[in-house]
Short mmCIF file of C-alpha atoms in Angstrom, two decimals:
data_model
loop_
_atom_site.label_atom_id
_atom_site.label_comp_id
_atom_site.label_asym_id
_atom_site.label_seq_id
_atom_site.Cartn_x
_atom_site.Cartn_y
_atom_site.Cartn_z
CA MET A 1 -15.05 4.56 -5.72
CA ASN A 2 -18.32 6.27 -6.40
CA PHE A 3 -19.73 5.39 -9.78
CA LYS A 4 -23.13 4.53 -11.16
CA ASN A 5 -24.31 1.08 -12.15
CA PRO A 6 -23.72 1.07 -15.93
CA PHE A 7 -26.59 -1.40 -16.45
CA ARG A 8 -29.36 0.60 -14.86
CA ASN A 9 -30.26 2.74 -17.87
CA LEU A 10 -30.67 -0.38 -20.00
CA PHE A 11 -33.96 -1.11 -18.33
CA VAL A 12 -35.55 2.20 -17.33
CA LYS A 13 -36.93 5.00 -19.47
CA ASN A 14 -36.46 7.76 -16.95
CA THR A 15 -33.27 8.32 -15.01
CA ILE A 16 -33.94 8.46 -11.30
CA ALA A 17 -31.39 10.41 -9.33
CA SER A 18 -29.41 8.10 -7.13
CA THR A 19 -29.61 8.59 -3.41
CA GLU A 20 -26.82 8.61 -0.92
CA ASN A 21 -26.31 5.31 0.81
CA SER A 22 -28.52 5.41 3.89
CA HIS A 23 -26.55 2.71 5.64
CA VAL A 24 -24.37 4.91 7.81
CA GLN A 25 -22.63 3.88 10.96
CA SER A 26 -24.45 4.00 14.25
CA GLU A 27 -22.61 5.07 17.38
CA SER A 28 -24.02 2.30 19.53
CA SER A 29 -24.87 -1.39 19.57
CA THR A 30 -27.12 -3.49 21.76
CA ASP A 31 -27.12 -7.13 22.79
CA ASN A 32 -29.77 -8.82 20.66
CA GLY A 33 -27.91 -10.74 17.96
CA TRP A 34 -28.24 -9.78 14.31
CA GLU A 35 -30.40 -6.75 15.09
CA ASP A 36 -27.51 -5.37 17.14
CA LEU A 37 -25.09 -5.84 14.28
CA ALA A 38 -27.61 -4.32 11.91
CA SER A 39 -27.76 -1.25 14.16
CA THR A 40 -24.84 0.07 12.14
CA ASN A 41 -27.59 0.78 9.60
CA SER A 42 -29.38 4.03 10.42
CA ASP A 43 -32.65 2.43 9.32
CA SER A 44 -32.12 -0.69 11.39
CA GLN A 45 -35.31 -0.28 13.39
CA SER A 46 -37.29 -0.77 10.18
CA THR A 47 -35.08 -3.46 8.74
CA SER A 48 -36.78 -6.75 7.93
CA PHE A 49 -34.38 -9.58 8.78
CA ASP A 50 -36.50 -12.47 9.98
CA SER A 51 -34.71 -14.88 7.66
CA LEU A 52 -31.35 -13.09 7.74
CA SER A 53 -30.91 -13.22 11.50
CA GLU A 54 -28.88 -16.41 11.26
CA VAL A 55 -26.41 -15.31 8.59
CA PRO A 56 -22.94 -16.58 9.58
CA PHE A 57 -19.84 -14.60 8.73
CA ALA A 58 -16.65 -15.94 7.22
CA GLY A 59 -14.03 -16.74 9.81
CA ASP A 60 -16.57 -17.09 12.61
CA THR A 61 -17.06 -20.51 14.13
CA SER A 62 -20.70 -20.33 13.08
CA VAL A 63 -19.89 -20.87 9.42
CA THR A 64 -20.44 -24.62 9.77
CA ASP A 65 -23.72 -24.33 11.65
CA PHE A 66 -26.37 -22.06 10.23
CA SER A 67 -28.36 -21.92 13.46
CA VAL A 68 -25.82 -19.68 15.14
CA THR A 69 -26.26 -15.91 15.12
CA PRO A 70 -23.08 -13.84 14.52
CA GLU A 71 -21.64 -12.70 17.83
CA GLN A 72 -22.75 -9.25 18.96
CA ARG A 73 -19.20 -8.38 19.96
CA LEU A 74 -18.33 -7.74 16.31
CA ALA A 75 -19.81 -4.25 16.28
CA ASP A 76 -17.92 -3.29 19.44
CA ASP A 77 -14.68 -4.75 18.09
CA LEU A 78 -15.02 -2.72 14.93
CA GLU A 79 -15.80 0.51 16.74
CA ILE A 80 -12.87 0.20 19.10
CA ALA A 81 -10.55 -0.78 16.23
CA GLY A 82 -11.49 2.52 14.60
CA ILE A 83 -12.40 0.96 11.29
CA ALA A 84 -14.69 3.41 9.54
CA ALA A 85 -16.68 2.63 6.44
CA GLY A 86 -14.59 3.20 3.34
CA GLU A 87 -11.33 3.38 5.27
CA SER A 88 -8.41 1.64 3.61
CA PRO A 89 -6.70 -1.09 5.59
CA VAL A 90 -3.64 0.31 7.34
CA SER A 91 -0.91 -1.06 9.53
CA ILE A 92 -1.19 -1.01 13.28
CA ASP A 93 1.46 1.27 14.71
CA SER A 94 4.25 -1.07 15.74
CA GLU A 95 5.35 1.31 18.49
CA GLN A 96 2.06 0.62 20.26
CA GLN A 97 3.18 -3.00 20.55
CA GLY A 98 6.57 -2.04 21.98
CA THR A 99 8.45 -3.68 19.14
CA ILE A 100 9.07 -3.33 15.41
CA SER A 101 6.93 -5.88 13.61
CA SER A 102 8.37 -7.96 10.82
CA PRO A 103 6.64 -7.75 7.40
CA GLU A 104 5.15 -11.18 8.06
CA VAL A 105 3.61 -10.11 11.37
CA GLN A 106 2.43 -6.83 9.87
CA ALA A 107 0.67 -8.80 7.12
CA PHE A 108 -1.34 -10.64 9.77
CA LYS A 109 -2.19 -7.40 11.61
CA ASN A 110 -3.42 -5.85 8.38
CA PHE A 111 -5.39 -8.98 7.58
CA PHE A 112 -7.24 -9.01 10.90
CA LYS A 113 -8.15 -5.36 10.48
CA THR A 114 -9.28 -5.82 6.88
CA ASN A 115 -11.25 -8.91 7.86
CA LEU A 116 -13.22 -6.91 10.45
CA ARG A 117 -13.76 -4.02 8.08
CA ILE A 118 -15.21 -6.29 5.38
CA LYS A 119 -17.66 -7.67 7.93
CA ARG A 120 -18.70 -4.15 8.87
CA GLU A 121 -19.29 -3.32 5.21
CA LEU A 122 -21.40 -6.46 4.84
CA ILE A 123 -23.54 -5.38 7.77
CA GLN A 124 -23.92 -1.86 6.43
CA ALA A 125 -24.99 -3.19 3.03
CA ALA A 126 -28.09 -4.82 4.53
CA PRO A 127 -31.34 -3.48 2.99
CA SER A 128 -34.01 -1.75 5.05
CA LEU A 129 -37.77 -1.72 4.54
CA ALA A 130 -37.40 1.70 2.93
CA ASP A 131 -35.07 0.20 0.30
CA ASN A 132 -37.85 -2.21 -0.69
CA TYR A 133 -40.64 0.39 -0.71
CA ASP A 134 -41.16 0.84 -4.44
CA GLU A 135 -39.39 0.24 -7.75
CA ALA A 136 -37.41 3.49 -7.53
CA SER A 137 -36.09 2.70 -4.03
CA ARG A 138 -35.22 -0.84 -5.09
CA MET A 139 -33.29 0.46 -8.07
CA ASP A 140 -31.42 2.88 -5.83
CA TYR A 141 -30.54 0.05 -3.44
CA VAL A 142 -29.26 -2.17 -6.27
CA GLU A 143 -27.12 0.69 -7.54
CA SER A 144 -25.70 1.33 -4.08
CA ALA A 145 -25.11 -2.41 -3.56
CA TYR A 146 -23.30 -2.53 -6.91
CA ARG A 147 -20.89 0.20 -5.79
CA THR A 148 -20.34 -1.56 -2.46
CA PHE A 149 -19.64 -4.86 -4.22
CA LYS A 150 -17.05 -3.28 -6.50
CA ASP A 151 -15.39 -1.49 -3.59
CA PHE A 152 -14.49 -4.79 -1.93
CA ARG A 153 -11.89 -5.57 -4.60
CA PRO A 154 -9.13 -3.32 -3.13
CA ASP A 155 -9.53 -5.04 0.25
CA PHE A 156 -8.67 -8.42 -1.21
CA ALA A 157 -5.92 -6.88 -3.33
CA ALA A 158 -4.29 -5.60 -0.13
CA ILE A 159 -4.34 -9.11 1.34
CA GLU A 160 -2.82 -10.50 -1.85
CA ARG A 161 0.02 -7.96 -1.70
CA ASP A 162 0.75 -8.47 2.01
CA PHE A 163 1.02 -12.25 1.69
CA HIS A 164 2.70 -12.18 -1.75
CA PHE A 165 0.04 -14.33 -3.39
CA SER A 166 0.64 -15.47 -6.93
CA PRO A 167 -0.71 -13.52 -9.92
CA ASN A 168 -3.07 -16.42 -10.59
CA ILE A 169 -4.91 -15.76 -7.31
CA SER A 170 -5.32 -12.12 -8.27
CA GLU A 171 -6.64 -13.16 -11.68
CA GLN A 172 -9.15 -15.54 -10.14
CA THR A 173 -10.32 -12.84 -7.74
CA ASP A 174 -10.69 -10.42 -10.65
CA ALA A 175 -12.80 -13.07 -12.38
CA PHE A 176 -14.94 -13.46 -9.25
CA PHE A 177 -15.73 -9.74 -9.25
CA ALA A 178 -16.35 -9.73 -13.01
CA ARG A 179 -18.90 -12.52 -12.59
CA GLY A 180 -20.53 -10.70 -9.71
CA VAL A 181 -20.93 -7.46 -11.66
CA GLU A 182 -23.04 -9.29 -14.23
CA HIS A 183 -25.52 -10.27 -11.52
CA PHE A 184 -26.49 -6.64 -11.00
CA VAL A 185 -27.93 -6.50 -14.54
CA LEU A 186 -31.67 -6.64 -13.80
CA ASP A 187 -34.69 -6.25 -16.02
CA ARG A 188 -37.19 -6.28 -13.14
CA TYR A 189 -37.15 -4.78 -9.66
CA ASP A 190 -39.83 -6.84 -7.92
CA PHE A 191 -40.62 -6.68 -4.21
CA GLY A 192 -37.96 -8.61 -2.28
CA ILE A 193 -35.18 -8.06 -4.82
CA THR A 194 -33.15 -6.13 -2.22
CA ASN A 195 -32.95 -9.12 0.16
CA GLU A 196 -32.21 -11.42 -2.77
CA ILE A 197 -29.32 -9.27 -3.98
CA TYR A 198 -27.98 -8.96 -0.45
CA ARG A 199 -28.00 -12.71 0.08
CA LYS A 200 -26.79 -13.87 -3.33
CA GLU A 201 -24.00 -11.32 -3.75
CA PHE A 202 -22.88 -10.60 -0.18
CA THR A 203 -23.77 -12.99 2.64
CA ASP A 204 -24.77 -16.49 1.51
CA LEU A 205 -22.39 -19.16 2.79
CA ARG A 206 -23.36 -22.51 1.28
CA ARG A 207 -22.91 -25.62 3.36
CA ASP A 208 -21.30 -27.54 0.49
CA PHE A 209 -18.83 -24.68 -0.03
CA VAL A 210 -17.92 -24.71 3.68
CA GLU A 211 -17.32 -28.45 3.50
CA LYS A 212 -15.19 -28.02 0.37
CA VAL A 213 -13.02 -25.45 2.18
CA LYS A 214 -12.70 -27.70 5.22
CA ASP A 215 -11.74 -30.61 2.99
CA GLU A 216 -9.05 -28.66 1.13
CA CYS A 217 -7.68 -26.42 3.92
CA VAL A 218 -6.59 -28.73 6.73
CA GLY A 219 -3.97 -27.75 9.28
CA TYR A 220 -0.47 -28.05 7.83
CA LYS A 221 -1.88 -29.65 4.67
CA LEU A 222 -3.44 -27.77 1.77
CA PHE A 223 -5.07 -30.39 -0.43
CA GLY A 224 -6.50 -27.77 -2.75
CA SER A 225 -5.49 -24.32 -3.92
CA LEU A 226 -6.79 -20.89 -3.06
CA ASP A 227 -7.49 -20.08 -6.70
CA SER A 228 -9.76 -23.14 -6.97
CA LEU A 229 -11.67 -22.05 -3.86
CA ILE A 230 -11.98 -18.54 -5.27
CA SER A 231 -13.43 -19.90 -8.49
CA SER A 232 -16.02 -21.80 -6.41
CA SER A 233 -16.98 -18.73 -4.35
CA LYS A 234 -20.31 -17.09 -5.14
CA THR A 235 -20.51 -14.30 -2.52
CA ILE A 236 -18.20 -11.87 -0.75
CA ASN A 237 -18.72 -13.88 2.43
CA GLU A 238 -17.57 -17.08 0.70
CA LEU A 239 -14.59 -15.32 -0.85
CA LEU A 240 -13.52 -14.02 2.57
CA HIS A 241 -13.97 -17.49 4.05
CA ALA A 242 -11.69 -18.94 1.37
CA TYR A 243 -8.96 -16.36 2.01
CA HIS A 244 -9.28 -16.71 5.79
CA SER A 245 -9.11 -20.52 5.80
CA TYR A 246 -6.20 -20.64 3.37
CA ILE A 247 -4.12 -18.21 5.42
CA MET A 248 -4.87 -19.81 8.78
CA ASN A 249 -4.02 -23.31 7.56
CA ASN A 250 -0.93 -22.47 5.52
CA GLU A 251 2.19 -23.90 7.14
CA GLN A 252 4.51 -21.87 4.93
CA ILE A 253 2.80 -18.59 5.85
CA LEU A 254 2.62 -19.33 9.58
CA GLN A 255 6.14 -20.71 9.91
CA GLY A 256 7.47 -17.80 7.86
CA VAL A 257 6.84 -15.54 10.87
CA PRO A 258 10.16 -14.99 12.74
CA ASP A 259 10.48 -16.96 15.98
CA ILE A 260 10.98 -15.42 19.40
CA THR A 261 11.78 -18.53 21.39
CA HIS A 262 11.18 -22.27 21.36
CA LYS A 263 11.31 -25.35 23.57
CA ASP A 264 11.20 -29.12 23.08
CA ASN A 265 8.72 -31.36 24.85
CA ASN A 266 9.26 -34.86 26.21
CA TYR A 267 8.30 -36.34 22.85
CA GLY A 268 11.05 -34.62 20.87
CA CYS A 269 8.73 -32.08 19.27
CA THR A 270 9.31 -28.32 19.20
CA ILE A 271 6.92 -25.64 20.46
CA THR A 272 7.81 -22.30 18.83
CA LEU A 273 6.63 -18.81 19.76
CA ARG A 274 6.65 -16.45 16.76
CA GLY A 275 5.79 -12.85 15.93
CA ASP A 276 5.31 -10.02 18.41
CA LYS A 277 6.44 -10.20 22.00
CA SER A 278 3.44 -9.95 24.29
CA GLY A 279 2.47 -11.02 27.76
CA LEU A 280 -0.45 -13.08 26.45
CA SER A 281 1.52 -15.05 23.88
CA GLN A 282 4.31 -15.70 26.38
CA GLN A 283 1.67 -16.88 28.85
CA VAL A 284 0.35 -19.41 26.34
CA PHE A 285 3.87 -20.58 25.46
CA ASN A 286 4.81 -21.05 29.12
CA ALA A 287 1.58 -22.91 29.93
CA ILE A 288 2.16 -25.76 27.44
CA PRO A 289 3.66 -28.52 29.64
CA SER A 290 6.54 -30.64 28.41
CA ASP A 291 4.64 -33.86 29.15
CA LEU A 292 1.68 -32.97 26.90
CA ASP A 293 1.82 -35.39 23.95
CA ILE A 294 1.59 -32.96 21.07
CA GLY A 295 3.61 -32.68 17.90
CA THR A 296 5.29 -29.63 16.36
CA THR A 297 3.42 -26.54 17.57
CA ASP A 298 3.55 -22.95 16.35
CA ILE A 299 2.21 -20.02 18.38
CA ILE A 300 1.96 -16.80 16.35
CA ALA A 301 1.34 -13.44 18.05
CA ALA A 302 0.22 -10.49 15.92
CA GLY A 303 -0.72 -7.54 18.07
CA GLU A 304 -3.59 -8.66 20.30
CA ASN A 305 -4.31 -11.75 18.19
CA ILE A 306 -2.81 -15.18 18.75
CA MET A 307 -2.90 -18.14 16.36
CA MET A 308 -1.78 -21.69 17.00
CA MET A 309 -1.25 -24.84 15.00
CA VAL A 310 -0.85 -28.02 17.04
CA ARG A 311 0.14 -31.23 15.30
CA ASP A 312 -1.07 -34.66 16.43
CA ARG A 313 -4.24 -33.36 18.09
CA GLY A 314 -7.17 -33.95 15.75
CA HIS A 315 -4.48 -34.28 13.06
CA ALA A 316 -3.57 -30.58 13.16
CA LEU A 317 -5.58 -28.48 15.59
CA THR A 318 -5.84 -24.76 14.85
CA ILE A 319 -6.64 -22.21 17.55
CA SER A 320 -7.11 -18.46 17.41
CA ALA A 321 -7.51 -16.05 20.30
CA GLU A 322 -8.68 -12.45 20.07
CA PRO A 323 -9.79 -9.90 22.66
CA ASP A 324 -13.41 -9.18 23.43
CA HIS A 325 -13.24 -5.38 23.29
CA SER A 326 -16.59 -5.01 25.02
CA LYS A 327 -15.04 -6.86 28.00
CA PRO A 328 -11.32 -5.99 28.00
CA ASP A 329 -10.43 -8.64 30.55
CA GLN A 330 -11.72 -11.48 28.38
CA ILE A 331 -10.45 -13.38 25.34
CA TRP A 332 -12.39 -15.36 22.74
CA VAL A 333 -10.78 -18.68 21.83
CA GLU A 334 -11.91 -20.27 18.55
CA TYR A 335 -10.79 -23.66 17.29
CA ASN A 336 -10.97 -26.04 14.34
CA VAL A 337 -10.36 -29.78 14.69
CA PRO A 338 -9.90 -31.17 11.16
CA LYS A 339 -10.00 -34.87 12.14
CA LEU A 340 -12.60 -36.15 14.60
CA CYS A 341 -10.76 -39.32 15.77
CA ASN A 342 -13.21 -39.78 18.66
CA VAL A 343 -16.73 -38.35 18.46
CA GLU A 344 -17.47 -38.71 22.18
CA MET A 345 -14.38 -36.68 23.05
CA ILE A 346 -15.32 -34.10 20.41
CA LYS A 347 -18.79 -33.74 21.94
CA ALA A 348 -17.19 -32.93 25.29
CA LEU A 349 -15.13 -30.00 23.95
CA PRO A 350 -16.09 -26.59 25.39
CA GLY A 351 -18.18 -24.34 23.15
CA LEU A 352 -18.59 -26.95 20.41
CA ASP A 353 -20.37 -25.30 17.49
CA GLY A 354 -20.91 -28.39 15.36
CA TYR A 355 -19.07 -31.19 13.60
CA SER A 356 -19.17 -33.22 10.40
CA GLU A 357 -16.99 -35.82 8.75
CA ASN A 358 -14.66 -32.95 7.79
CA GLY A 359 -14.03 -31.86 11.37
CA ALA A 360 -15.35 -29.80 14.27
CA ARG A 361 -15.40 -26.13 15.20
CA GLY A 362 -16.21 -24.17 18.34
CA ARG A 363 -15.39 -21.24 20.59
CA PHE A 364 -15.30 -20.30 24.24
CA ILE A 365 -14.40 -17.25 26.28
CA VAL A 366 -11.82 -17.01 29.07
CA SER A 367 -10.27 -14.32 31.20
CA LYS A 368 -6.90 -12.95 30.08
CA GLY A 369 -5.20 -14.22 33.21
CA ASP A 370 -6.38 -17.78 32.54
CA LEU A 371 -5.70 -17.86 28.79
CA GLY A 372 -2.55 -20.00 28.90
CA ASP A 373 -3.90 -22.58 31.35
CA LYS A 374 -7.26 -22.84 29.59
CA ILE A 375 -5.68 -23.35 26.18
CA ALA A 376 -3.30 -26.01 27.53
CA LYS A 377 -6.23 -27.80 29.20
CA PHE A 378 -8.29 -27.56 26.02
CA ILE A 379 -5.51 -29.02 23.84
CA ALA A 380 -5.31 -32.00 26.22
CA GLN A 381 -9.03 -32.66 25.61
CA VAL A 382 -8.71 -32.85 21.81
CA PRO A 383 -8.49 -36.49 20.66
CA THR A 384 -5.47 -38.01 18.97
CA ASP A 385 -5.10 -40.96 16.60
CA SER A 386 -4.60 -43.21 19.64
CA ASP A 387 -8.17 -42.35 20.74
CA MET A 388 -9.65 -43.76 17.53
CA SER A 389 -9.81 -47.24 19.05
CA SER A 390 -11.29 -46.08 22.37
CA PRO A 391 -15.05 -45.93 23.07
CA GLY A 392 -16.47 -43.25 20.80
CA GLY A 393 -13.56 -43.58 18.39
CA VAL A 394 -14.06 -44.18 14.67
CA LEU A 395 -12.25 -47.54 14.91
CA TYR A 396 -13.76 -48.68 18.21
CA GLN A 397 -15.15 -52.20 18.21
CA PRO A 398 -16.76 -53.29 21.47
CA ALA A 399 -16.02 -56.81 22.57
CA SER A 400 -18.75 -59.23 21.59
CA SER A 401 -20.76 -60.60 24.46
CA HIS A 402 -21.48 -64.33 24.86
CA PRO A 403 -24.66 -65.62 26.42
#
């Protein structure tokens, strides 16, 4: 879409010709946090982001801890994935995976690609110093940001179609975008309005919203509904976080993926491998020992991505693994523990990003050859209900001492 902000002429006497969006893709990225991600903006060297350098992105482990900078690997992942600005989400060629993907697996592949593309668009929408130079440049930025905001709607529509979401979810998302459009109606274009628009419409991720999502989207149990989370979303980042969390914690969606193989452990629970056949997913499946006391476990492989849901570890532990394209021999492992059970054991988890009463999140990186063993070892470290009465557990009561 390429249309003008219909509200602009309500507040200016002279029409100022709109400029082309200056936020074009850079061919390179560096290793300095947000500034590296912002290098997708051609004006990044003059971009003022002192207070934006800690913006977390939906789906990243940093969403629960605002002191964490988004990982610099995002820009490299996007470039290698070939996701250009404005490109519609498309399916990954199933022949590249050596198998014909089911519609359920293809939906996940499309989702991962769309998820990355939305993040790229969020980065490219960041304002530069030039955008804040004078009233005319600020008006041009607001108009460009308005078009960008509207253009996100087809991305979420594609996710809705792939996962067969109900019409009510589509209606709530339409309402979200309708509310957002109204926020671009401005009667003043003061200095700093570009950063304010960027934060309030695109990137803010409120702590109370994150906690609401964690409270309602818990592994294998959805205590809320996606449409209620959508209605609570205020930015594109929050909307993406709602979609992402709902999909990753939806038992019906995950277990709807066709199974490849399964095995039972010593506790009578089934570990099932689903989705695409791949060496990595098979490695993870094989590495889970039969004497590990876990409940029903699903391992879903979609292209180069792997998702897991493990019952009876932190209630329902969720794990995702995706390649680090800047280092092809390495894999990022991200996790969410919805129930703490034992805080001391939680604190000892590798790559812990933060925890609250609604759970803990974190991430760590491993080599491809060690993925299965590292994940199995990690699962064994996550506390269970039986650890609640141990030292550090929420029910632990030390024996009283007598003089």
